[in-house]
XYZ file of C-alpha atoms in Angstrom:
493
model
C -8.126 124.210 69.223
C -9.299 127.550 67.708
C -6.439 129.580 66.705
C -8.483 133.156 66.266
C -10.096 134.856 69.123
C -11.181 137.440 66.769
C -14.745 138.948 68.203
C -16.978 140.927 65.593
C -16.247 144.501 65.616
C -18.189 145.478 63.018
C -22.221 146.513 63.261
C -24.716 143.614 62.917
C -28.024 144.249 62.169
C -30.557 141.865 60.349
C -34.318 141.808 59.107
C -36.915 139.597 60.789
C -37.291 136.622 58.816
C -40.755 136.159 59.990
C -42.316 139.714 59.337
C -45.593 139.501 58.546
C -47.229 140.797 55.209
C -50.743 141.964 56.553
C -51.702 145.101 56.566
C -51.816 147.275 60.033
C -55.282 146.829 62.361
C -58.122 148.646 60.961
C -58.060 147.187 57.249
C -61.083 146.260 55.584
C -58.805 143.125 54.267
C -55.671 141.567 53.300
C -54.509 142.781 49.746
C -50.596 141.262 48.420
C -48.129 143.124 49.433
C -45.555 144.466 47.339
C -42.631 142.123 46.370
C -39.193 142.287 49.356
C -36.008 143.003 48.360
C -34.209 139.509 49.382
C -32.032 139.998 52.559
C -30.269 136.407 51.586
C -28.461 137.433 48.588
C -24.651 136.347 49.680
C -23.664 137.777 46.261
C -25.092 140.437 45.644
C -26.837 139.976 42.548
C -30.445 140.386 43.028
C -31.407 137.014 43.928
C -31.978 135.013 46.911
C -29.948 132.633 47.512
C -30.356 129.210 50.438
C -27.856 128.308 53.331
C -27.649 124.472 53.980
C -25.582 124.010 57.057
C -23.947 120.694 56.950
C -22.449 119.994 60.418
C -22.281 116.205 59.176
C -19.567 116.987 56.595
C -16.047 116.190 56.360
C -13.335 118.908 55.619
C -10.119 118.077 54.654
C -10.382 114.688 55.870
C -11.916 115.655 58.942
C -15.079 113.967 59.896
C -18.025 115.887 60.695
C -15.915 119.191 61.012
C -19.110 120.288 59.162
C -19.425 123.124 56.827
C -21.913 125.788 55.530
C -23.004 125.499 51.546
C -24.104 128.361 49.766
C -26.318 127.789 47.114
C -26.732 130.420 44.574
C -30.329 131.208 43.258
C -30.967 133.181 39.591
C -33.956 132.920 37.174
C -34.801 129.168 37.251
C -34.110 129.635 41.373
C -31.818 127.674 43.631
C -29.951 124.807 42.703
C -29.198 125.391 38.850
C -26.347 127.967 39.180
C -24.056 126.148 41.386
C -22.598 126.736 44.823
C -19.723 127.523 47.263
C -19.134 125.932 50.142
C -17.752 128.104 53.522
C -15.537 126.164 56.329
C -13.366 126.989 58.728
C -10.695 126.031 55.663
C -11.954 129.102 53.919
C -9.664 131.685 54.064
C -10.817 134.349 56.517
C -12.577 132.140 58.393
C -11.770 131.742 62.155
C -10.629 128.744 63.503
C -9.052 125.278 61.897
C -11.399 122.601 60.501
C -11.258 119.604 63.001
C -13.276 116.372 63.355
C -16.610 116.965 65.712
C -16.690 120.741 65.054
C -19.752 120.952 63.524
C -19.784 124.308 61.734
C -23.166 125.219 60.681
C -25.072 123.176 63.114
C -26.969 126.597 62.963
C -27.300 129.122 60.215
C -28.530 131.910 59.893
C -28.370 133.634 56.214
C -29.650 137.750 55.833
C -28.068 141.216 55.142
C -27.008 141.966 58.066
C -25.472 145.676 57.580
C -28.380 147.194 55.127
C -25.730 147.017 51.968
C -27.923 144.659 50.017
C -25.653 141.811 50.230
C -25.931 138.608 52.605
C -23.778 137.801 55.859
C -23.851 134.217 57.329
C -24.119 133.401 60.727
C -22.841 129.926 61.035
C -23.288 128.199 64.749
C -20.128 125.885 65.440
C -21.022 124.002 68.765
C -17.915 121.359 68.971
C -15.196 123.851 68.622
C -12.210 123.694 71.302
C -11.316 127.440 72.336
C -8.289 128.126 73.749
C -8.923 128.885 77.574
C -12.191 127.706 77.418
C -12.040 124.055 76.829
C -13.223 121.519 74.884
C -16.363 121.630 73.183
C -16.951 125.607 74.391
C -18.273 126.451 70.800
C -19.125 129.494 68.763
C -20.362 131.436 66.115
C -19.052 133.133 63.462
C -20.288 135.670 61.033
C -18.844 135.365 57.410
C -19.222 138.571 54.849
C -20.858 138.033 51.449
C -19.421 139.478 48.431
C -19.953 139.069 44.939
C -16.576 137.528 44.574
C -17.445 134.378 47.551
C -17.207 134.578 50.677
C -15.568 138.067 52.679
C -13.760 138.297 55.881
C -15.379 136.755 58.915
C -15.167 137.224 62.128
C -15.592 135.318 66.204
C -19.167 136.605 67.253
C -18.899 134.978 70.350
C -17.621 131.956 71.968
C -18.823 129.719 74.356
C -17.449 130.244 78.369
C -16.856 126.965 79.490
C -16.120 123.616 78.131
C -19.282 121.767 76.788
C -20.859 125.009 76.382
C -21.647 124.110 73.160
C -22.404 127.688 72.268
C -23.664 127.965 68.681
C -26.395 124.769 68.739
C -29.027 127.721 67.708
C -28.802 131.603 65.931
C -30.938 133.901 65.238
C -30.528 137.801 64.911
C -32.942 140.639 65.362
C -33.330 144.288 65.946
C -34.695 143.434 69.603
C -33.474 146.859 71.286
C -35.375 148.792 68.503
C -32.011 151.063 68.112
C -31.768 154.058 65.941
C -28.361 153.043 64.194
C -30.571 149.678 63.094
C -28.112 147.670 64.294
C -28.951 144.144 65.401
C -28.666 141.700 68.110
C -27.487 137.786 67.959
C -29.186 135.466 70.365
C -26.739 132.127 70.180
C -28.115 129.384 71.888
C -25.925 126.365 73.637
C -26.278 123.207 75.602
C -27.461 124.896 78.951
C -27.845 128.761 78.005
C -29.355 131.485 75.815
C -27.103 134.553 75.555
C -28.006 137.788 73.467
C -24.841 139.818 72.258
C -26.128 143.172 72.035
C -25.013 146.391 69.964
C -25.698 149.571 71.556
C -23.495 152.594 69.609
C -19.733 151.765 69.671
C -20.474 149.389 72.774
C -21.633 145.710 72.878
C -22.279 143.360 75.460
C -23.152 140.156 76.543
C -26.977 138.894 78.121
C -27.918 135.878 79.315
C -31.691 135.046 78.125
C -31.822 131.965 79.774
C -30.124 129.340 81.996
C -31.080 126.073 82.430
C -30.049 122.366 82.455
C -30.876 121.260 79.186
C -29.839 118.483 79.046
C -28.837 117.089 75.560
C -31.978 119.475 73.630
C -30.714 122.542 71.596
C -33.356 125.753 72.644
C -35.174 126.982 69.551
C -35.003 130.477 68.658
C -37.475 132.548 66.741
C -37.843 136.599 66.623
C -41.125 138.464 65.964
C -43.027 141.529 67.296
C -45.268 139.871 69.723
C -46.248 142.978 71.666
C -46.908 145.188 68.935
C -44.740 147.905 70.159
C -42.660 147.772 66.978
C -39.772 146.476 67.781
C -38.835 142.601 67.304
C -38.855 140.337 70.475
C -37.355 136.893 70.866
C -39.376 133.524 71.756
C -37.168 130.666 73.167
C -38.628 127.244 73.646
C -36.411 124.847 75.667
C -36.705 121.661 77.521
C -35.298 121.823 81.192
C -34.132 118.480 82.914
C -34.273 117.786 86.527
C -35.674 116.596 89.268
C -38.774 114.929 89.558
C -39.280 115.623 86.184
C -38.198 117.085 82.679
C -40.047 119.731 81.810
C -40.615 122.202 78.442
C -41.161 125.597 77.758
C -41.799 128.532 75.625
C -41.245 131.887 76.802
C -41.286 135.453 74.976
C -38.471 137.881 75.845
C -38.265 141.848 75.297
C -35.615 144.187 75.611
C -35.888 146.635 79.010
C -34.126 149.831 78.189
C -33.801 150.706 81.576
C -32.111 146.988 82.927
C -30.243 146.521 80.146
C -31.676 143.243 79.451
C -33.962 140.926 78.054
C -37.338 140.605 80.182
C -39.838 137.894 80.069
C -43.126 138.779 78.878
C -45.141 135.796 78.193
C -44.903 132.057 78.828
C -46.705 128.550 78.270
C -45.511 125.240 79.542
C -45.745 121.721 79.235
C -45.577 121.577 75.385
C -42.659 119.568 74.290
C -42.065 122.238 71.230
C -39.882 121.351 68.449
C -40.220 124.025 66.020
C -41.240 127.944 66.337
C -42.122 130.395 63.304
C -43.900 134.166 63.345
C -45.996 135.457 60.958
C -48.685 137.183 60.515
C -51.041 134.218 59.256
C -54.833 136.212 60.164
C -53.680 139.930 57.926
C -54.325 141.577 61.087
C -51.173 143.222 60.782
C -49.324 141.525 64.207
C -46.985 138.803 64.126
C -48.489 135.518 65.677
C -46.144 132.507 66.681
C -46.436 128.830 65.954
C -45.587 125.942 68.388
C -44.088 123.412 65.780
C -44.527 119.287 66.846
C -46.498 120.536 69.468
C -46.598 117.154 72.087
C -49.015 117.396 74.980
C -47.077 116.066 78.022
C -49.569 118.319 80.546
C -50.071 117.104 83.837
C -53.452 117.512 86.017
C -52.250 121.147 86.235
C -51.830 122.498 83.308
C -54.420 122.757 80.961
C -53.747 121.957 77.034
C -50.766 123.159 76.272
C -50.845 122.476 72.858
C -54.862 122.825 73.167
C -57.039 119.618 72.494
C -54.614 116.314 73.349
C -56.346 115.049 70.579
C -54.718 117.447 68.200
C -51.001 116.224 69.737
C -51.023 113.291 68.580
C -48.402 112.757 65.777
C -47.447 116.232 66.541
C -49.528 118.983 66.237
C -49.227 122.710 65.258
C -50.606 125.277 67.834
C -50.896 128.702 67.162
C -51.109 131.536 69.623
C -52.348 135.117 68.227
C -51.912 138.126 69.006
C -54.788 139.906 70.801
C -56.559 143.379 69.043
C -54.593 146.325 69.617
C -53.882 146.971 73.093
C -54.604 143.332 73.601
C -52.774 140.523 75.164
C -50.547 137.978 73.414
C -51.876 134.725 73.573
C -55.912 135.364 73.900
C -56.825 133.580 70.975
C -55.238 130.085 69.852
C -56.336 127.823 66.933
C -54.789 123.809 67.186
C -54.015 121.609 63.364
C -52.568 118.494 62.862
C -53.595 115.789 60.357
C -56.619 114.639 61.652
C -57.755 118.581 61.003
C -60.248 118.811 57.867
C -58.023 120.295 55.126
C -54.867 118.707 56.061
C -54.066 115.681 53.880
C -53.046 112.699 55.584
C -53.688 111.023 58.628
C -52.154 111.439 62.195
C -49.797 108.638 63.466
C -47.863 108.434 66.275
C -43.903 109.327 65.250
C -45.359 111.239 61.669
C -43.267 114.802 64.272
C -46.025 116.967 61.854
C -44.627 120.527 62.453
C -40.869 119.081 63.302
C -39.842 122.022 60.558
C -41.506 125.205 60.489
C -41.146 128.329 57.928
C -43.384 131.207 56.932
C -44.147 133.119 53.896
C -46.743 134.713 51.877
C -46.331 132.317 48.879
C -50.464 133.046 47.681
C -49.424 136.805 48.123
C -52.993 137.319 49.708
C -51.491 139.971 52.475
C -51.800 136.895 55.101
C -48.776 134.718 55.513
C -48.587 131.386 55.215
C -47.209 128.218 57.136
C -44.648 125.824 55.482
C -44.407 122.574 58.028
C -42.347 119.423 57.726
C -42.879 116.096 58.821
C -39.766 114.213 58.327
C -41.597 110.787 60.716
C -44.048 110.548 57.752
C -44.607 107.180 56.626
C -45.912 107.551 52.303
C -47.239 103.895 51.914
C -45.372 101.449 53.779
C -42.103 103.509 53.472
C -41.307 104.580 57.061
C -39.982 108.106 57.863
C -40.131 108.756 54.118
C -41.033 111.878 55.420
C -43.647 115.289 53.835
C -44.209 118.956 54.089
C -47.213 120.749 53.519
C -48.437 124.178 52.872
C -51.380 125.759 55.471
C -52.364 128.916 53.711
C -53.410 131.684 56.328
C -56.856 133.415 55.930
C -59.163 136.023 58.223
C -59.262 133.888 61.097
C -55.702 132.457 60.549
C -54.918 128.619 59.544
C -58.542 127.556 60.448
C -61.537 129.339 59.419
C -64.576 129.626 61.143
C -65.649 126.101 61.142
C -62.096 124.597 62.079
C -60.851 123.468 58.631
C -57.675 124.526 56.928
C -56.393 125.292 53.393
C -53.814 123.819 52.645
C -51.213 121.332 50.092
C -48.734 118.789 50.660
C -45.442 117.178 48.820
C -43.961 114.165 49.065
C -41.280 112.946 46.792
C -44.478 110.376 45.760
C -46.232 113.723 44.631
C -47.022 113.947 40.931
C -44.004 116.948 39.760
C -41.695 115.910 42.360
C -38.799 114.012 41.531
C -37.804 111.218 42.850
C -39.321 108.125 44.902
C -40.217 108.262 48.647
C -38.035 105.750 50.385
C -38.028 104.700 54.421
C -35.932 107.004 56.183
C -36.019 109.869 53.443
C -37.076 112.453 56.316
C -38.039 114.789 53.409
C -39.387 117.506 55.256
C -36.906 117.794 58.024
C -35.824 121.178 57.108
C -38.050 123.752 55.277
C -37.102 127.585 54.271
C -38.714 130.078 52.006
C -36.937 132.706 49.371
C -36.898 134.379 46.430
C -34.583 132.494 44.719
C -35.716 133.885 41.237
C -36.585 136.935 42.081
C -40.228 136.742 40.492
C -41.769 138.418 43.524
C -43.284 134.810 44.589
C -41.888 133.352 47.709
C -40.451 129.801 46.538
C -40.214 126.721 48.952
C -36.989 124.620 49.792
C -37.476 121.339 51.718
C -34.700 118.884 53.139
C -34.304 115.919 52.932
C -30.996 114.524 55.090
C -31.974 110.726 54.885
C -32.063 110.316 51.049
C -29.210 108.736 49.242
C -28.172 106.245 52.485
C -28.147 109.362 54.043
C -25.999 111.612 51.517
C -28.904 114.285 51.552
C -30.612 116.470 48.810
C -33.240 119.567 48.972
C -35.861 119.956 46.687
C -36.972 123.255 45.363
C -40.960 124.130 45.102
C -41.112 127.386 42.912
C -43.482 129.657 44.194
C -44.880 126.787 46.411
C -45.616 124.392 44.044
C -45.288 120.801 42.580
C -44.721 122.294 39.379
C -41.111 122.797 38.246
C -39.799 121.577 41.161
C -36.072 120.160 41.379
C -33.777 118.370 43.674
C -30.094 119.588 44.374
C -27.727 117.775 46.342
C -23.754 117.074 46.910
C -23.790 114.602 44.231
C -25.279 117.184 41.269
C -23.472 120.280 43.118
C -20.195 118.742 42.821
C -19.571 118.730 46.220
C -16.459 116.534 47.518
C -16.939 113.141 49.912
C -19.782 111.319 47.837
C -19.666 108.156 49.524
C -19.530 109.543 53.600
C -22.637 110.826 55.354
C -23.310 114.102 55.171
C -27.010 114.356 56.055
C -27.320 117.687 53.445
C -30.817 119.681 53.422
C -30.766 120.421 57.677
C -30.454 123.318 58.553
C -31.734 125.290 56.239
C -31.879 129.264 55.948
C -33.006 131.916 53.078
C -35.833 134.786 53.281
């Protein structure tokens, strides 16, 4: 059972990790944008550094009590300057490592209070709470300092045994508040809840309730209204009677209810994966549908826009309108039967399974990092890729439908290592500065390699070239020879 009921006291605020780069409506065209000041540096020193949640690992003999491993980034980037891992065994943590916890199911890894140093949200969705029952969950927040890890503290935890609170976090200015502080939006196994700062006060809003069944909801934050202030999109799969169904819906904060309205909504798209960027320089955030799987009936038309484009999982983008316009009126559809996309589209390849965004060409546009961890590379089976879809004027597809793009495998000449069935390279992505050149870099998971051990591979400034593998093994991490699935989740910005 938990031991600390401690609940964060302290403000929370956090950057969109999806902000787009483009300039506002009205430019003549994209130009790079000036370099970001990373807002995942957990020690303070100026360089990005990668959260790898590892719910998987054992803790003090504990199996799958999980934990959260920080990996420090500096001039040749993540992975080459060592690490620290953060458990419920940490001092200041809440809570006792147990087996089935599964700390850092979620993470979430960005400066939270505007000091230029790194907080971690870590989701922990088997926890027993006291009161509350078994399986209730949390999350907890965890200070950075340059000295490890600083205090943390109970966010929230779940209300009811099996709430599982904690399966998905993400945090956002959603109420657009003066004080900048920030809202967390925890998702668990049959509700999303938004804990929500407002002075001295906080409280507690549920987003959405539904039977989920055994599907975690996906969170994502972006402004999709162009008002300014961040909103939330939630995709979730509800189970019932006749039939399961999916959604995505967009959510904005209502001043005068004092809670989170719904805006905008598709359905009927079996979504995996959600990311927001600004991928057309238009200077408004546009969201991706990640492993986009058409499951529309006769009523419902193309949810994830031609079936044809499903199939092995497609990518579907919806754009925001011109200014004043709605969200949604203009949609473009990839997957790997989409000229410019390397490969070829197979049923189980779960193309956009992993979604990130950055401006890695520094063109003013961003761009889309997607993994497909179902990938077979030869005859190798879920060996697993990622690619990179570089945005343009019209977004990931220009005028005549083709895309720009790259793609890694660990077959790809520069990457190390061999692709192997059941790899899942590709199954987590995440983009960062980790050495601080003023080039996004790309980190990719891999939680099948090694008989399932794990390892993520770094792609500096987005490419084959340079690129490295890190994983428990050259970290020094304890439990070599139990699974640990390392490289999913993943977190940095």
């Amino acid at each position: 059972m938990s031991h600390s009921r401690r609940i964060l006291t302290y403000a929370i605020a956090v950057a969109a990790a999806t902000a787009g780069f483009g300039l506002p409506s009205g430019a003549a065209a994209a130009t790079a944008a000036a370099p970001r000041t990373p807002t995942s540096d957990f020690n303070g020193d100026g360089y990005a550094d990668l959260a790898v949640g590892v719910p998987d690992g054992t803790v003090g003999g504990h199996a799958k009590a999980g934990y959260v491993n920080i990996v420090r980034g500096g001039p040749k980037g993540v992975g080459a300057y060592g690490s620290i891992r953060v458990s419920q065994a940490t001092p200041e943590v809440p809570g006792t490592p147990e087996a089935g916890d599964r700390f850092g199911a979620s993470v979430t890894l960005t400066d939270l209070n505007g000091d230029g140093i790194a907080e971690l949200l870590a989701g922990v969705p088997g926890e027993d709470v006291i009161d509350r029952g078994t399986d209730a969950g949390m999350v907890i927040a965890v200070g950075g300092s340059k000295d490890g890890p600083g205090p943390g503290s109970t966010v929230l935890t779940g209300p009811s045994p099996s709430a599982a609170y904690g399966r998905s976090v993400v945090a956002a200015d959603l109420t657009g508040s003066v004080d900048g502080n920030k809202e967390i939006v925890i998702g668990g196994t049959d509700k999303v809840v938004a804990r929500v700062i407002q002075g001295e006060d906080s409280m507690v809003t549920t987003v959405v309730a539904a039977p989920m069944g055994d599907r975690a909801p996906v969170l994502a934050t972006g402004d999709f209204d162009g008002d300014g202030t961040a909103d939330l999109a939630v995709a979730y799969w509800a189970s019932g009677d006749p039939n399961t169904q999916s959604h995505v819906r967009l959510w904005k904060w209502d001043a005068d209810e004092s809670a989170m309205a719904n805006f905008w909504n598709t359905d009927n798209a079996g979504v995996t994966a959600l990311a927001a960027g600004d991928f057309d320089g238009d200077g408004r955030d546009d969201l991706a549908l990640g492993e986009c799987r058409e499951i529309a009936d006769e009523n419902i038309d193309d949810p994830c826009g031609p079936e044809e484009l499903a199939k092995g999982g497609g990518i579907h983008i919806h754009y925001q309108g011109a200014a004043g316009g709605s969200f949604g009126s203009r949609a473009q559809t990839l997957n790997q039967a989409t000229p410019g996309v390397p490969g070829v589209a197979e049923a189980g390849d779960r193309f956009g399974a992993a979604l990130a965004v950055a401006d890695v060409d520094r063109d003013g546009r961003d761009d889309l990092i997607a993994g497909a961890p179902g990938e077979a590379i030869g005859s190798r089976a879920g060996a697993g890729a990622a690619w990179l879809l570089h945005g343009g004027a019209q977004g990931l597809l220009d005028a005549d439908g083709a895309a720009t793009s790259a793609s890694w495998n660990q077959d790809t000449p520069g990457v190390p290592g061999v692709a192997e069935a059941g790899d899942t390279f590709g199954a987590a992505v995440a983009t960062g500065d980790g050495d601080a050149d003023g080039v996004p870099d790309v980190m990719v998971g891999s939680p099948g390699e090694n008989a399932s051990l794990g390892a993520v591979w770094l792609l500096p400034s987005g490419s084959a070239d340079g690129s490295a593998a890190f994983s428990p093994r050259t970290l020094g991490l304890p439990y070599l020879s139990t699974v640990q699935k390392y490289g999913m989740p993943l977190s940095s910005h």
